[in-house]
Amino acid sequence: MPVVAAAVCPHPPLLIPDLASGAAPELSDLRELCLAAIEHLAAADSLVIVGSGPVTGTRYDATATGSFGPYGAPGVTVGSPTGTPVLPLSLAVGAWLVEQTKTAALPRVSITVAATETPAGCLALGQEIAQGNERIALLVMGDGSARRSDHAPVHLHPRAEIFDSTVAAALELADTDTLAALDPDLATELHAAGRPPWQVLAGATAMAGLRGHLGYHAAPYGVGYFVASWAL
């Protein structure tokens, strides 16, 4: 099967040390786990990064520029340092993480999926990504619910932890059926930005026979973060 490995990471801008300030040590374990998961993708022929964006299906090559200026670090960029910033946050964080690893040597493309994309549309995009003969690695960027605690960006929701626990179990087991069945309305209510990218992952790997490992699941700022590795 063309998809031979996948990694799932969150995309808070605080993963970038220049943005984290005093929180940098607090997130060091999460950052290192993300980098380790991405290192395991380097044996593929090419890399596809999937993350949320304004519309579904916009594609960027490795030279596309992303800037962390809007988050307080104008000097931190990815891609071409002289280009106009075009990458949404999810793909900019993904590109930054990749560029810290040997996986950066792979040819890569980054693809957006809209927050409002239907499950069927997400699965179809995943199936499209998996077509062809190249051995593809996926880096899937997505956060869980932003309603996990009273200190979350949006106030606590009673179903947030159950939703995220369901996702965590699916990532541990490489359970594409459960990811494909995530309710988009509930995900929207819970401010779970990862729902569309995870369903792209489900579409791309449904027949790949990958095995999962969940390396991280916590909500340090009231937002669910996951790190997972899938491999043959």
Short mmCIF file of C-alpha atoms in Angstrom, two decimals, residues 2-162:
data_model
loop_
_atom_site.label_atom_id
_atom_site.label_comp_id
_atom_site.label_asym_id
_atom_site.label_seq_id
_atom_site.Cartn_x
_atom_site.Cartn_y
_atom_site.Cartn_z
CA PRO A 2 1.33 3.48 -0.79
CA VAL A 3 0.83 4.90 2.74
CA VAL A 4 3.55 3.20 4.77
CA ALA A 5 3.64 5.41 7.89
CA ALA A 6 1.79 8.24 9.57
CA ALA A 7 2.28 10.60 12.49
CA VAL A 8 -0.35 12.65 14.29
CA CYS A 9 0.67 15.85 16.07
CA PRO A 10 -1.09 18.91 17.50
CA HIS A 11 -0.43 22.41 16.19
CA PRO A 12 -0.39 24.93 19.05
CA PRO A 13 2.01 27.76 18.18
CA LEU A 14 3.54 27.28 21.65
CA LEU A 15 5.37 24.26 20.23
CA ILE A 16 7.77 26.79 18.70
CA PRO A 17 10.27 27.65 21.48
CA ASP A 18 10.52 31.29 20.40
CA LEU A 19 6.79 31.61 20.99
CA ALA A 20 6.54 29.57 24.16
CA SER A 21 8.60 31.92 26.37
CA GLY A 22 8.15 30.71 29.97
CA ALA A 23 6.03 27.75 28.81
CA ALA A 24 8.84 26.28 26.70
CA PRO A 25 10.04 23.80 29.36
CA GLU A 26 6.45 22.76 30.08
CA LEU A 27 5.98 21.77 26.45
CA SER A 28 9.41 20.26 25.89
CA ASP A 29 8.17 16.67 26.31
CA LEU A 30 5.33 17.23 23.83
CA ARG A 31 7.72 18.85 21.35
CA GLU A 32 10.24 16.00 21.61
CA LEU A 33 7.54 13.38 21.15
CA CYS A 34 6.32 15.18 18.01
CA LEU A 35 9.84 15.27 16.60
CA ALA A 36 10.40 11.59 17.38
CA ALA A 37 7.14 10.61 15.67
CA ILE A 38 8.11 12.62 12.58
CA GLU A 39 11.61 11.10 12.47
CA HIS A 40 9.97 7.70 11.89
CA LEU A 41 8.52 8.99 8.61
CA ALA A 42 11.90 9.49 6.97
CA ALA A 43 12.04 6.04 5.36
CA ALA A 44 9.18 6.86 2.96
CA ASP A 45 9.62 8.20 -0.57
CA SER A 46 7.63 11.39 0.04
CA LEU A 47 5.75 13.23 2.76
CA VAL A 48 2.25 14.69 2.80
CA ILE A 49 1.33 17.10 5.60
CA VAL A 50 -2.41 17.50 6.18
CA GLY A 51 -3.91 20.28 8.29
CA SER A 52 -6.91 22.53 8.61
CA GLY A 53 -7.28 25.54 6.33
CA PRO A 54 -9.93 27.80 4.81
CA VAL A 55 -10.85 25.38 2.01
CA THR A 56 -10.23 21.74 1.15
CA GLY A 57 -7.56 20.72 -1.32
CA THR A 58 -5.17 23.69 -1.45
CA ARG A 59 -1.68 22.31 -2.02
CA TYR A 60 1.67 23.86 -1.15
CA ASP A 61 5.18 22.68 -1.93
CA ALA A 62 8.09 22.81 0.49
CA THR A 63 8.99 26.38 -0.50
CA ALA A 64 5.62 27.80 0.62
CA THR A 65 6.13 30.37 3.36
CA GLY A 66 4.63 30.28 6.81
CA SER A 67 5.16 33.01 9.39
CA PHE A 68 4.70 33.02 13.15
CA GLY A 69 4.61 36.80 13.20
CA PRO A 70 0.89 36.89 14.09
CA TYR A 71 1.74 34.85 17.21
CA GLY A 72 4.55 37.10 18.40
CA ALA A 73 7.64 35.83 16.55
CA PRO A 74 7.96 37.74 13.25
CA GLY A 75 11.48 36.42 12.73
CA VAL A 76 10.40 32.77 12.76
CA THR A 77 9.36 31.46 9.37
CA VAL A 78 9.22 28.20 7.42
CA GLY A 79 9.68 27.64 3.71
CA SER A 80 11.09 30.49 1.65
CA PRO A 81 12.20 33.31 3.98
CA THR A 82 11.42 35.91 1.31
CA GLY A 83 8.00 34.64 0.24
CA THR A 84 4.59 35.96 1.17
CA PRO A 85 3.19 33.92 4.08
CA VAL A 86 0.48 31.59 2.80
CA LEU A 87 0.53 28.54 5.07
CA PRO A 88 -2.25 28.30 7.67
CA LEU A 89 -1.15 27.70 11.26
CA SER A 90 -1.62 23.92 11.15
CA LEU A 91 0.66 23.51 8.12
CA ALA A 92 3.17 26.10 9.33
CA VAL A 93 3.63 24.24 12.62
CA GLY A 94 3.84 20.96 10.72
CA ALA A 95 6.51 22.35 8.40
CA TRP A 96 8.48 23.77 11.34
CA LEU A 97 8.48 20.40 13.09
CA VAL A 98 9.52 18.57 9.91
CA GLU A 99 12.37 21.00 9.35
CA GLN A 100 13.86 20.01 12.71
CA THR A 101 14.19 16.37 11.60
CA LYS A 102 15.80 14.23 8.92
CA THR A 103 12.35 13.85 7.36
CA ALA A 104 12.94 17.36 5.96
CA ALA A 105 14.99 15.69 3.19
CA LEU A 106 11.89 14.07 1.70
CA PRO A 107 9.96 15.68 -1.16
CA ARG A 108 6.80 17.02 0.42
CA VAL A 109 3.47 18.63 -0.21
CA SER A 110 1.12 20.21 2.31
CA ILE A 111 -2.65 19.97 1.82
CA THR A 112 -5.49 21.80 3.55
CA VAL A 113 -8.84 20.40 4.63
CA ALA A 114 -11.63 22.79 5.61
CA ALA A 115 -13.03 22.79 9.14
CA THR A 116 -16.48 22.39 7.61
CA GLU A 117 -15.56 19.52 5.27
CA THR A 118 -17.93 16.57 5.48
CA PRO A 119 -16.66 13.18 6.64
CA ALA A 120 -17.24 11.85 3.12
CA GLY A 121 -15.17 14.67 1.66
CA CYS A 122 -12.36 14.04 4.16
CA LEU A 123 -12.31 10.33 3.40
CA ALA A 124 -12.28 11.03 -0.34
CA LEU A 125 -9.29 13.37 0.05
CA GLY A 126 -7.48 10.68 2.00
CA GLN A 127 -8.17 8.11 -0.68
CA GLU A 128 -6.88 10.53 -3.32
CA ILE A 129 -3.66 11.07 -1.36
CA ALA A 130 -3.09 7.31 -1.13
CA GLN A 131 -3.32 6.71 -4.87
CA GLY A 132 -0.15 6.01 -6.81
CA ASN A 133 2.93 3.86 -6.34
CA GLU A 134 5.12 6.05 -4.11
CA ARG A 135 5.64 5.02 -0.51
CA ILE A 136 3.92 7.92 1.21
CA ALA A 137 4.24 9.11 4.79
CA LEU A 138 1.52 11.28 6.31
CA LEU A 139 1.92 13.96 8.96
CA VAL A 140 -1.55 14.80 10.23
CA MET A 141 -1.88 17.99 12.26
CA GLY A 142 -4.89 18.34 14.54
CA ASP A 143 -5.91 19.39 18.04
CA GLY A 144 -8.60 17.80 20.16
CA SER A 145 -11.36 19.61 22.01
CA ALA A 146 -10.61 23.13 23.22
CA ARG A 147 -13.19 22.67 25.99
CA ARG A 148 -11.39 20.27 28.32
CA SER A 149 -11.23 22.44 31.47
CA ASP A 150 -12.46 25.63 33.10
CA HIS A 151 -9.26 27.29 31.89
CA ALA A 152 -9.69 26.18 28.27
CA PRO A 153 -10.04 28.69 25.40
CA VAL A 154 -13.77 27.88 25.42
CA HIS A 155 -15.58 26.98 28.63
CA LEU A 156 -15.70 23.38 29.83
CA HIS A 157 -18.01 20.99 27.98
CA PRO A 158 -19.14 17.75 29.65
CA ARG A 159 -18.56 15.67 26.51
CA ALA A 160 -15.11 17.02 25.67
CA GLU A 161 -13.07 14.48 27.61
CA ILE A 162 -15.15 11.54 26.33
#
